[in-house]
Short mmCIF file of C-alpha atoms and ligand atoms in Angstrom, two decimals:
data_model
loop_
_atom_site.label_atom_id
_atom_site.label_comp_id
_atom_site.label_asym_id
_atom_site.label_seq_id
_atom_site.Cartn_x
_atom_site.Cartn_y
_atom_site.Cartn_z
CA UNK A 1 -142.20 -277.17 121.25
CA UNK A 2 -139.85 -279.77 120.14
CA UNK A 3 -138.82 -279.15 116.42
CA UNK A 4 -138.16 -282.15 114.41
CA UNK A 5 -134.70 -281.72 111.69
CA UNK A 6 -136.05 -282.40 108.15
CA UNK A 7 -134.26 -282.82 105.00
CA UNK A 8 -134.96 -284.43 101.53
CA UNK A 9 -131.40 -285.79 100.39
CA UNK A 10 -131.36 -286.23 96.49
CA UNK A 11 -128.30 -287.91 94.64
CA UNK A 12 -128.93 -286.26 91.20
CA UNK A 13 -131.36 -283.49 89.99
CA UNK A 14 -131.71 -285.03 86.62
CA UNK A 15 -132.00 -289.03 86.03
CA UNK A 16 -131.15 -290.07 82.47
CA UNK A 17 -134.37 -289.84 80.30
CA UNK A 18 -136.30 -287.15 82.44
CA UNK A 19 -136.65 -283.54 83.26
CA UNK A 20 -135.13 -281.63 86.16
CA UNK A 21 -136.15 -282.95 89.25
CA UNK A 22 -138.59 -285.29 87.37
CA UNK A 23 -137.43 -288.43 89.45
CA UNK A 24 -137.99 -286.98 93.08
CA UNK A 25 -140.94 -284.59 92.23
CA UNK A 26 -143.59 -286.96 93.97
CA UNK A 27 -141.07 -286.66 97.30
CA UNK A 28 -140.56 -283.43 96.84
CA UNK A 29 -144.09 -282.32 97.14
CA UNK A 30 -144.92 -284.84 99.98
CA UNK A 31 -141.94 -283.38 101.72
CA UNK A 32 -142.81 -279.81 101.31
CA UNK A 33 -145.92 -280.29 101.71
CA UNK A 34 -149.16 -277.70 101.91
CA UNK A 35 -147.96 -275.42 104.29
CA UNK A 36 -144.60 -273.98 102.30
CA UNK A 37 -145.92 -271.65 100.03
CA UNK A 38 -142.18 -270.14 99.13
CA UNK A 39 -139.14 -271.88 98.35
CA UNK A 40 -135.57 -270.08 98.79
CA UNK A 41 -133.13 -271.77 96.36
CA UNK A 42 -129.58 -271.43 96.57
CA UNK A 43 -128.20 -271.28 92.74
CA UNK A 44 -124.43 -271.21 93.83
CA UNK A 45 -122.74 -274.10 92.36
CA UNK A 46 -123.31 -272.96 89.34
CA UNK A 47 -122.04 -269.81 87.44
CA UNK A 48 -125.01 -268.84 85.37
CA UNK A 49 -126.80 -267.86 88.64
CA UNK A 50 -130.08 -266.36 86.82
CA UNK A 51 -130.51 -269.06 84.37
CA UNK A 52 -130.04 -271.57 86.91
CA UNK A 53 -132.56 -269.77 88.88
CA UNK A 54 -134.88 -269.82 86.06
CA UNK A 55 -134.62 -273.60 85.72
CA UNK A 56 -135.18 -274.57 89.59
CA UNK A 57 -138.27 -271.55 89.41
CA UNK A 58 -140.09 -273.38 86.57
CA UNK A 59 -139.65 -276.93 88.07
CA UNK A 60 -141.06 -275.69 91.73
CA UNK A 61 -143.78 -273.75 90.14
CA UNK A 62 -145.45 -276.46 88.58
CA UNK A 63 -145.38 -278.20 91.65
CA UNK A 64 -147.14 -275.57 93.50
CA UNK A 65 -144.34 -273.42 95.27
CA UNK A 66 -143.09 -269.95 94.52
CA UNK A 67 -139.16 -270.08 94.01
CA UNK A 68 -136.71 -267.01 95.62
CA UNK A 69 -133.43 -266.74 94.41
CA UNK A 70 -130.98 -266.15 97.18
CA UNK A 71 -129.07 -264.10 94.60
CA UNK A 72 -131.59 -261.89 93.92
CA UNK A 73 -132.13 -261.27 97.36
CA UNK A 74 -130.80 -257.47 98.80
CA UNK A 75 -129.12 -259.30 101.91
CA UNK A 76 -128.55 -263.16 101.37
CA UNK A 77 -128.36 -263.61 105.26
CA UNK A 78 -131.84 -262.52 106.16
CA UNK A 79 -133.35 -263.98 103.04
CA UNK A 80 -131.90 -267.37 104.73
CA UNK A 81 -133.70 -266.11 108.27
CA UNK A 82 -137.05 -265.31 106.45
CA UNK A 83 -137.34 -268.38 104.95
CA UNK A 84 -140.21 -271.44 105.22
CA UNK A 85 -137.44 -273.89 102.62
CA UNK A 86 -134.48 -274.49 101.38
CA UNK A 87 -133.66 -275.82 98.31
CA UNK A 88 -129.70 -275.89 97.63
CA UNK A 89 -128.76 -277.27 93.56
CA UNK A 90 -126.06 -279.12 92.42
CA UNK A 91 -123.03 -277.70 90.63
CA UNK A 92 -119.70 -277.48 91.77
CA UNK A 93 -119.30 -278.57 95.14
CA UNK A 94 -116.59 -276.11 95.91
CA UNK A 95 -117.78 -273.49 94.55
CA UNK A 96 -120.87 -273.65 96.30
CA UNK A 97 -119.30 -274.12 99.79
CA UNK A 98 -117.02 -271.03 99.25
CA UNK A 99 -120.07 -269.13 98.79
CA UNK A 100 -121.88 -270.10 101.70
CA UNK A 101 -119.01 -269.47 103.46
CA UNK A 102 -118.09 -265.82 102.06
CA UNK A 103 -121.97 -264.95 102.41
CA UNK A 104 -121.87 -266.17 106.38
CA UNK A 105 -124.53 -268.32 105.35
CA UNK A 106 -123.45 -271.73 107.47
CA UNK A 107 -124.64 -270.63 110.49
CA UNK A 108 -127.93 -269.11 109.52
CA UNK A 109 -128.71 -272.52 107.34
CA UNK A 110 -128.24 -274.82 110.46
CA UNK A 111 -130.02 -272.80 112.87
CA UNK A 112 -132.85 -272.68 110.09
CA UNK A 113 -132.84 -276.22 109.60
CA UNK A 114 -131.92 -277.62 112.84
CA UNK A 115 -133.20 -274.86 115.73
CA UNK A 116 -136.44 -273.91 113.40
CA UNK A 117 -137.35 -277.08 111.85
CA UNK A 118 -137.21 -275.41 108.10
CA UNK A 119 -137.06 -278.36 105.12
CA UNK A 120 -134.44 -278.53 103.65
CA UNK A 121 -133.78 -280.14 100.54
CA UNK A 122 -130.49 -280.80 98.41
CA UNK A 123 -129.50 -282.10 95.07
CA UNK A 124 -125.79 -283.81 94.39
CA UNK A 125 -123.81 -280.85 95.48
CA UNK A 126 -126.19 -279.38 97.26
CA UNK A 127 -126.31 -283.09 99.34
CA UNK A 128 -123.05 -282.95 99.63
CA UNK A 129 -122.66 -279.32 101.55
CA UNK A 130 -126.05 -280.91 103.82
CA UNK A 131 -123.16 -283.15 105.43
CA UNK A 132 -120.11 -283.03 108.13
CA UNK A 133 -117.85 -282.43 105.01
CA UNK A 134 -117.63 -281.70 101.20
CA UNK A 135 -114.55 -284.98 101.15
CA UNK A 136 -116.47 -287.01 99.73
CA UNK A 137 -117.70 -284.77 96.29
CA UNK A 138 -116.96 -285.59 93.62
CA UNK A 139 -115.70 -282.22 91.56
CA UNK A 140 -112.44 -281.07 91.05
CA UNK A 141 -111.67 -277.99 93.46
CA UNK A 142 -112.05 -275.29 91.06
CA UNK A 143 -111.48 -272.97 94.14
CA UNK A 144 -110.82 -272.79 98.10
CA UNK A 145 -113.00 -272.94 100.38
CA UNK A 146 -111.75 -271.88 103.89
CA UNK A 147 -112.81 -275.36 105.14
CA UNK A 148 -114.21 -278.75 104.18
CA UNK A 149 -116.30 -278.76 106.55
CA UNK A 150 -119.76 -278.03 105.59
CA UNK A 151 -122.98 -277.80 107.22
CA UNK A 152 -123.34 -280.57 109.23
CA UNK A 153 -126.80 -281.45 108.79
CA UNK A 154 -126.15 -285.09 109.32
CA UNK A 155 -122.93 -286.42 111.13
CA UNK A 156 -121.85 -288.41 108.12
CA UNK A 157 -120.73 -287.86 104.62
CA UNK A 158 -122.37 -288.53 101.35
CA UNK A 159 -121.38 -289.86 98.12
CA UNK A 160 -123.59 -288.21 95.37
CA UNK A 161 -124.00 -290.14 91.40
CA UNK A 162 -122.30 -293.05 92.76
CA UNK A 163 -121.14 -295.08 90.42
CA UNK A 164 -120.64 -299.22 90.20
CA UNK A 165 -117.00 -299.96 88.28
CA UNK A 166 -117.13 -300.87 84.49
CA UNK A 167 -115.62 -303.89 84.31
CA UNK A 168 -115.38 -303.06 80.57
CA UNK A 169 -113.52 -300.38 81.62
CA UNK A 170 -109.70 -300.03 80.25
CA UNK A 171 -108.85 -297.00 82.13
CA UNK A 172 -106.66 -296.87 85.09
CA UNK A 173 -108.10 -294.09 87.30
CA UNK A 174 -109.47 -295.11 90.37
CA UNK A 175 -113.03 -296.27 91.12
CA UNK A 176 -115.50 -294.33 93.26
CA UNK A 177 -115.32 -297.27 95.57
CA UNK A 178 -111.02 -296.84 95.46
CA UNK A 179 -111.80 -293.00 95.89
CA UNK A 180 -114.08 -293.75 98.93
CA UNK A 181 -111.64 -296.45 100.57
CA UNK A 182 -109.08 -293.76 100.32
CA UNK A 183 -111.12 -291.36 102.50
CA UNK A 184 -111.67 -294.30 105.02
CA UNK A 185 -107.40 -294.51 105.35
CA UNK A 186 -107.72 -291.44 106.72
CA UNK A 187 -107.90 -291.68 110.93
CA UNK A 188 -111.53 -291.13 112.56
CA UNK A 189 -113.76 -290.54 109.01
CA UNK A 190 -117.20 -290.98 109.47
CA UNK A 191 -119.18 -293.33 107.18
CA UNK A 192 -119.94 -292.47 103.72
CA UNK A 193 -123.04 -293.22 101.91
CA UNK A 194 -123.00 -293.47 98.26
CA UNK A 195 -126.33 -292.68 96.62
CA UNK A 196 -126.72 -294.07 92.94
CA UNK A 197 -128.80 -291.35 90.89
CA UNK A 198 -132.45 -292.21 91.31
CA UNK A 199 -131.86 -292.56 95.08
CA UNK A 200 -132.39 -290.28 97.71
CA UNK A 201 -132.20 -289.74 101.89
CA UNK A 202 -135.22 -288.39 103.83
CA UNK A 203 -134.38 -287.55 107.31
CA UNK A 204 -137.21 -286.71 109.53
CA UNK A 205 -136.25 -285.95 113.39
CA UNK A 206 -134.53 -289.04 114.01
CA UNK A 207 -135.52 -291.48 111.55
CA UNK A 208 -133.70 -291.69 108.32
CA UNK A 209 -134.62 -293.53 105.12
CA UNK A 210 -133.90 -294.43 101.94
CA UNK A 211 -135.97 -293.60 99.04
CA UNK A 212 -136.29 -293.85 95.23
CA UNK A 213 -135.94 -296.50 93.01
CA UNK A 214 -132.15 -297.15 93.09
CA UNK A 215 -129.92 -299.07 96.03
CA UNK A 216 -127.28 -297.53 98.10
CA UNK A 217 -123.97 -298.49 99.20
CA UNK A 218 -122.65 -297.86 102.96
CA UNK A 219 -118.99 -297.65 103.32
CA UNK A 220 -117.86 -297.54 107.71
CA UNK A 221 -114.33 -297.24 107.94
CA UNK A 222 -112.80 -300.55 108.66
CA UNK A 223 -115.56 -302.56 107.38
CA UNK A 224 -116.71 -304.32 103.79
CA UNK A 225 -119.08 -301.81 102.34
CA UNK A 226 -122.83 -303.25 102.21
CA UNK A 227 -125.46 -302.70 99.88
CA UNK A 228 -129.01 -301.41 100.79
CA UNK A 229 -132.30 -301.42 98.77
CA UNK A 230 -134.88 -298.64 98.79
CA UNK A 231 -137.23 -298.25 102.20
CA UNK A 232 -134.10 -298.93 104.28
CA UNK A 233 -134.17 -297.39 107.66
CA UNK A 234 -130.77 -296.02 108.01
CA UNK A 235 -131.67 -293.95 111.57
CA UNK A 236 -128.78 -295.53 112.80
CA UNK A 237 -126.40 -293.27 110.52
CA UNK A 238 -127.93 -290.23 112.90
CA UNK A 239 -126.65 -291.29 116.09
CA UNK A 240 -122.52 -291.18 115.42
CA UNK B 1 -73.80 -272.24 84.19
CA UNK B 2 -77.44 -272.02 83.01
CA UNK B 3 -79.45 -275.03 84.54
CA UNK B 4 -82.28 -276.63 82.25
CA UNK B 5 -85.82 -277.39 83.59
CA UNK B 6 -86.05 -281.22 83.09
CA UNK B 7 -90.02 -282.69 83.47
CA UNK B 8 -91.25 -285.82 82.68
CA UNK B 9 -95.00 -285.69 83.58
CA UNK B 10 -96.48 -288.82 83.03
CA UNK B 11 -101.11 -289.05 82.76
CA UNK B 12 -100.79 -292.17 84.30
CA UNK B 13 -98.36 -294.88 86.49
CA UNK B 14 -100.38 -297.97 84.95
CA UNK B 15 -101.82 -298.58 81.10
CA UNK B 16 -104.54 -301.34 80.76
CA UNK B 17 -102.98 -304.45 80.20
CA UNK B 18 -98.96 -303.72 81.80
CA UNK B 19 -96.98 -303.33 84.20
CA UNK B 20 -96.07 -300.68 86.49
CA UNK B 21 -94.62 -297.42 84.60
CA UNK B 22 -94.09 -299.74 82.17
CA UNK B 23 -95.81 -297.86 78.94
CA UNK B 24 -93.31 -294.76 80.00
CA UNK B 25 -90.02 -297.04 81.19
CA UNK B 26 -88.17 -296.42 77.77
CA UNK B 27 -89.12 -292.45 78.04
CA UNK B 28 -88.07 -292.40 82.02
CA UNK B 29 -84.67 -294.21 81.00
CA UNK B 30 -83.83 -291.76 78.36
CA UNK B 31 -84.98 -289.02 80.61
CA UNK B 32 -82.82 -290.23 83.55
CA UNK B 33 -80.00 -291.29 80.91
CA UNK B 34 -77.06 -292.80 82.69
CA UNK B 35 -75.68 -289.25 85.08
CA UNK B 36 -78.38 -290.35 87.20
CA UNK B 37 -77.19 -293.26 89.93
CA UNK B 38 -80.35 -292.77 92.17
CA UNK B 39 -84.00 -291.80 92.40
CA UNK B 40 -85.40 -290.22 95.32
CA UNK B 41 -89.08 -291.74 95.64
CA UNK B 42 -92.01 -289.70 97.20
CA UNK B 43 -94.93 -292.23 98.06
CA UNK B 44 -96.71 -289.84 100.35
CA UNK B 45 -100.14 -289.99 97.57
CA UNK B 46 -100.92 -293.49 98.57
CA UNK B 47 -101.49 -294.15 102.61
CA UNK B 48 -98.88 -297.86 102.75
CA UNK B 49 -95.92 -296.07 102.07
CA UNK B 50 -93.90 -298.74 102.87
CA UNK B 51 -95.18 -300.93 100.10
CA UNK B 52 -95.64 -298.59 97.67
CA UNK B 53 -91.86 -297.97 98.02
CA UNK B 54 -91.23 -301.70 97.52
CA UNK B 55 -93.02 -301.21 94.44
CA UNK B 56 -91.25 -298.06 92.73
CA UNK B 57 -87.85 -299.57 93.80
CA UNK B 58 -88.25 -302.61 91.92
CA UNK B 59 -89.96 -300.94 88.84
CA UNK B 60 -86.43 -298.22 89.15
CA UNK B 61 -83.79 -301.07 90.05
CA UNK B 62 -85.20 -302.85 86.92
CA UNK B 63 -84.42 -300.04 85.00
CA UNK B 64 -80.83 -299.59 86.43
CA UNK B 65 -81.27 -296.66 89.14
CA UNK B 66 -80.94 -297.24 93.13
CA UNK B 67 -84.52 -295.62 94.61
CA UNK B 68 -84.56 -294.11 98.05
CA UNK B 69 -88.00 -293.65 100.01
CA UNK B 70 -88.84 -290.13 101.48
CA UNK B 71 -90.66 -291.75 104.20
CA UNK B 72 -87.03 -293.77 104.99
CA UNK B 73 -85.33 -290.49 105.09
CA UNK B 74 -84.73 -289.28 109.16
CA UNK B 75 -84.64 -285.59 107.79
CA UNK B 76 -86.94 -285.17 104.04
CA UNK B 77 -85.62 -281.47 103.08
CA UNK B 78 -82.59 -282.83 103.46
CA UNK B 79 -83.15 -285.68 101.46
CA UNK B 80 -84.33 -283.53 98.98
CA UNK B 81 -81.16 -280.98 99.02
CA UNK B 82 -79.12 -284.52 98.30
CA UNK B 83 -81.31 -285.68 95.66
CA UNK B 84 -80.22 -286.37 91.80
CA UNK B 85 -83.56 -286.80 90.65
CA UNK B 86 -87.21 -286.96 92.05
CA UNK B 87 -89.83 -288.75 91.35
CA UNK B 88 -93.60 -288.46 92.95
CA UNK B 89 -95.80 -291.10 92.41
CA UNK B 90 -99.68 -291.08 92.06
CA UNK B 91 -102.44 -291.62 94.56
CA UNK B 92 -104.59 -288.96 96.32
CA UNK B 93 -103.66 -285.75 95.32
CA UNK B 94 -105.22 -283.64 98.01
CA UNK B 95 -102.70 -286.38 100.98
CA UNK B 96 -99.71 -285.43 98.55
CA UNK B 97 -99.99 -281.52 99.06
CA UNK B 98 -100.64 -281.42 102.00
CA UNK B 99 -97.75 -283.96 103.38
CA UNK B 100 -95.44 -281.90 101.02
CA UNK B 101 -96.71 -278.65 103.09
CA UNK B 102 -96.84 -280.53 106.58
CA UNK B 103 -92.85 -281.47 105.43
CA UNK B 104 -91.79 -278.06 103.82
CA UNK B 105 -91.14 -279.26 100.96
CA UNK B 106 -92.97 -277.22 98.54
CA UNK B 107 -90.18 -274.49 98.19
CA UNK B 108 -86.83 -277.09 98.47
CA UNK B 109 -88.63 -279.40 95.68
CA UNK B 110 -88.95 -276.38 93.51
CA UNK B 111 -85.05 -275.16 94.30
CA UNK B 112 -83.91 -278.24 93.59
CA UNK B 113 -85.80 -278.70 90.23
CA UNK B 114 -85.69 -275.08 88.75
CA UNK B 115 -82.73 -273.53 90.10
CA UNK B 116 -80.25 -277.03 90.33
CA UNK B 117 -82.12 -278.52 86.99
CA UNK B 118 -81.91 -281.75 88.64
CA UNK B 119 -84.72 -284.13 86.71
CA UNK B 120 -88.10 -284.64 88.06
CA UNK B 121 -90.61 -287.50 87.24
CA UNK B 122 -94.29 -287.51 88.25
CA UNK B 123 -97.05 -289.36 87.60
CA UNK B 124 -100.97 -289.02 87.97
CA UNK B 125 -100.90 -286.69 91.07
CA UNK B 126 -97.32 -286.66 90.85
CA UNK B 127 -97.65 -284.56 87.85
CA UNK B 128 -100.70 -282.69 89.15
CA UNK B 129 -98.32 -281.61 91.92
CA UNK B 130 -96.02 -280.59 89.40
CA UNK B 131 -98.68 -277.86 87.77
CA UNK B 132 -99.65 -274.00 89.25
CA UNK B 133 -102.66 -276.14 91.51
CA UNK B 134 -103.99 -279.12 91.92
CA UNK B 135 -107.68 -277.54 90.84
CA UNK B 136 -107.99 -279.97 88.06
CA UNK B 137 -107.31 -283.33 89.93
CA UNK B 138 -109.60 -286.39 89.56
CA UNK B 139 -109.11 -287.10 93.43
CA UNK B 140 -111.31 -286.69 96.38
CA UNK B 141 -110.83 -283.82 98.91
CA UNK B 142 -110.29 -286.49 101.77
CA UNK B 143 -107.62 -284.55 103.70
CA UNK B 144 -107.66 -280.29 103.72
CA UNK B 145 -103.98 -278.95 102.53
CA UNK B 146 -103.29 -275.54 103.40
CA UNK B 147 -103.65 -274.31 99.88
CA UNK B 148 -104.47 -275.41 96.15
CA UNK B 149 -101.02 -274.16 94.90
CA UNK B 150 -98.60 -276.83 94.20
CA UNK B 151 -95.16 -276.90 93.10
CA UNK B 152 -95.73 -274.47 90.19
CA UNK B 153 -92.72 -276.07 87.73
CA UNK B 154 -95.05 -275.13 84.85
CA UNK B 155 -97.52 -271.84 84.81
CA UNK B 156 -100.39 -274.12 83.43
CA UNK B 157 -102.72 -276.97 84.79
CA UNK B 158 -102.62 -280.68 83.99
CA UNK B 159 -105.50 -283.26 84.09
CA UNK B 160 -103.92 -286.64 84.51
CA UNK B 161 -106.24 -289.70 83.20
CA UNK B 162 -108.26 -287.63 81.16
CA UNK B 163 -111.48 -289.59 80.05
CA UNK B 164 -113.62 -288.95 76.59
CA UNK B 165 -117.48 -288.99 77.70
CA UNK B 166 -118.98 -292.12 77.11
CA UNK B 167 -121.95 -291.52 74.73
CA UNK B 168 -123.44 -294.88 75.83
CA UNK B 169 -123.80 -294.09 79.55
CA UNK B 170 -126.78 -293.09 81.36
CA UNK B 171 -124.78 -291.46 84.08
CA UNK B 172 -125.60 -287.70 84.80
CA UNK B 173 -123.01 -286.74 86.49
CA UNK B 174 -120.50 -284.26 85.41
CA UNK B 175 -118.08 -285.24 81.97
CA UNK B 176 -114.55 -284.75 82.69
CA UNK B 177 -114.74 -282.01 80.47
CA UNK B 178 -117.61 -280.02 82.06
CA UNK B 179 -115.54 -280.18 85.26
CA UNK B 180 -112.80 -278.49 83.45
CA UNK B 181 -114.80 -276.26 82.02
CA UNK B 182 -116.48 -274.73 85.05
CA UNK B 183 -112.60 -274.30 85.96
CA UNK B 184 -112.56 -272.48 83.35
CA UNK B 185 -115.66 -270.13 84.54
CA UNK B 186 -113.67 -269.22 87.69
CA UNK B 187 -111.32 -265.92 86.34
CA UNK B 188 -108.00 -265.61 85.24
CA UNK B 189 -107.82 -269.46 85.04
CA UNK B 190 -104.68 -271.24 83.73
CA UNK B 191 -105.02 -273.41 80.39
CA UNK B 192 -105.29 -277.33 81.01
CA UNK B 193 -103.71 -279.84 79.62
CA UNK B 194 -105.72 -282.79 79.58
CA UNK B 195 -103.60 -286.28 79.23
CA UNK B 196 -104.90 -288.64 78.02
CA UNK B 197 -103.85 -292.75 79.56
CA UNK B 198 -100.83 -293.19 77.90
CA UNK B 199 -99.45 -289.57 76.94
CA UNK B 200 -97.09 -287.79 78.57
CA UNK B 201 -95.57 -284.14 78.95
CA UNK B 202 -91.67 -283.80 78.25
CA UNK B 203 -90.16 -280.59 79.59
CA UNK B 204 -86.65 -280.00 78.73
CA UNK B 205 -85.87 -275.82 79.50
CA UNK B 206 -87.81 -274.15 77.44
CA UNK B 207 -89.39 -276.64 75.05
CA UNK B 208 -92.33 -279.18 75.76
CA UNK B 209 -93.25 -281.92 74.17
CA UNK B 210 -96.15 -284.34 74.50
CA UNK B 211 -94.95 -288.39 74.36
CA UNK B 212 -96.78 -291.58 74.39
CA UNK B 213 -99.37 -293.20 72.30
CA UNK B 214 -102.64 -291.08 73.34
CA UNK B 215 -103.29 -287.77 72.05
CA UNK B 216 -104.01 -284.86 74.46
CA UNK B 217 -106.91 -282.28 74.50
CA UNK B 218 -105.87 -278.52 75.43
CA UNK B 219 -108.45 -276.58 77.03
CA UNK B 220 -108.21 -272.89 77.11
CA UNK B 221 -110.10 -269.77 79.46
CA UNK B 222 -113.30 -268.81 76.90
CA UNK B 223 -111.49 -271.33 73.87
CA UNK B 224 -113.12 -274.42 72.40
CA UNK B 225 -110.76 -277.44 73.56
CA UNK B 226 -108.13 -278.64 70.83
CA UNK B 227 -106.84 -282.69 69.84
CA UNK B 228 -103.36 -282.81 69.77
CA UNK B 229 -100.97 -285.90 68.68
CA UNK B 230 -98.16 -287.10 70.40
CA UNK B 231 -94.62 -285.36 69.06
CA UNK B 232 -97.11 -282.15 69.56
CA UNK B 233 -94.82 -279.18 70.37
CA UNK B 234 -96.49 -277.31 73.92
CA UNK B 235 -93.47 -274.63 74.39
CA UNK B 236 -96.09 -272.12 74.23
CA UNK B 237 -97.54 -273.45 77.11
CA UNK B 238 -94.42 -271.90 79.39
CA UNK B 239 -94.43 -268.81 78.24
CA UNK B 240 -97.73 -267.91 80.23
CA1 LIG C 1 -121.19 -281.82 90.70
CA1 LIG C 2 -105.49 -290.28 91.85
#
């Protein structure tokens, strides 16, 4: 039986004026669904593991879906194999990536998601590390990871909370659009696209689209960046 | 002879409203004073090194120094061994390390600087460079250096461009002070200096002093974060 890749792509796990998760609930449950009874959350990007744990727990609950805590779990590498989701949280990007790597967990995510068809869903960092690389995060690298390269769930990179310029702005640091541009100087970088918070990617198979109530902005290397309003079919992102 | 330590480490190469290094060109020229005939120029943070060299020269020839450009140089340790004072300019932080690793220049930079005393300028990741890591840069991860550790001239950590939250924005992502502070979760973490646009770090042996017109926040490991003004004596900073 042909399995079909599915993942639920969320910019931001908080949208100014709401609860956690609170803006992607409704897609979260039509995602998951009635068959997933147990969610496995990943809690590494942050430090507080059990209180993040706590947070993610409540949230999934009262949608319907019993929450495991990969750190609570005896051996993180078979809770990954035993599991019918993911959910990975947002944090520190490099943080989390340096655990997944220390814990093995890369492989044993992708052949979850990708061989076995598992959902997987991921929230700013957590969108990030679903991605061909963590190079377009936007966290400071607290620590090392022995790569950038991260799971590889799509074969393009994501911008999480991206942000328009203030043209009120006096300060000199670069844009998010400069930071982006910057990756593109680079030789044979893949596109980027930024998701505003309120936005998110759902990839089923080999359809990809954008959902929420926020637009995104595509960046290909070479090219103008374009902007893209919610229901846009961006399948074509899949096939690099 | 004992050789001095000579730093300036500037937040930022532009202020809102001037010119190029032009809200530090009265603290460079003091800094260089008149020993100094020429600047050796390190563009590698931006990707057009040729114009960004056309740049720094003019800014430095206005000022009364010759500037030569790394990227001119047929062997760069060497022009480094020659050199009577560096200076780094900003740009990506993560392309800087690593072309200064790719180069070897990491180790002949520091001789040059700590054992020969010979004066070194940075600015943005120029004087992230400067610091024990780069862990607290504002940049991207676009390229993957070969470590986090950069040229180590002071045992602490600088944030260049250091931004106040903005209590009017609905963003969600991350303050630049929650990124620092989830440094700050990761153990045995160095203190960070956060400069503000328009402040500036002044090294001379074993003294520092902050410059400029902005006022600087110090964050320490497990501390609540301090406001400093400029004049602000930080010698206690290099005794780490
Ligand atoms: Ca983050
Ligand atoms: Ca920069």
């Amino acid at each position: 039986m042909m399995t079909l890749k599915r993942l639920l792509l969320v910019s931001n796990s908080t949208l100014h004026g709401g609860g956690y998760l609170e803006h992607c609930q409704d897609q979260i449950q039509k995602f998951l669904g009635e068959q997933v009874k147990r969610v496995l959350f990943i809690p590494y990007a942050l430090h507080d593991r059990d209180e993040y744990a706590k947070t993610a727990r409540q949230k999934f609950e009262s949608l319907g879906y019993a929450l495991d805590s990969i750190h609570e779990a005896a051996d993180p590498v078979d809770a990954v194999l035993k599991s019918e989701a993911i959910f990975i949280g947002g944090g520190n990007t490099f943080r989390l990536l340096k655990a997944l790597y220390d814990n093995n967990l890369i492989p044993v995510i992708r052949k979850k998601v990708v061989e076995d068809g598992i959902p997987y869903i991921g929230s700013s960092a957590g969108t990030n590390i679903a991605t061909i690389s963590i190079c377009t995060t936007n966290d400071m690298p607290i620590v090392y990871p022995p790569s950038l390269q991260a799971l590889g769930l799509v074969p393009f990179n994501i911008n999480p909370h991206y942000l328009d310029p203030d043209v009120n702005s006096k300060h000199m640091g670069e844009t998010r659009e400069q930071r982006i541009r910057q990756y593109h100087e680079e030789l044979d970088t893949p596109p980027v696209l930024a998701l505003r918070e309120g936005c998110m990617l759902l990839v089923e198979g080999d359809k990809a689209t954008l959902l929420g109530v926020t637009k995104a902005r595509l960046f290909l290397r070479g090219k103008s960046p374009t902007e893209h309003e919610p229901e846009q079919d961006f399948s074509f992102l899949l096939n690099q």
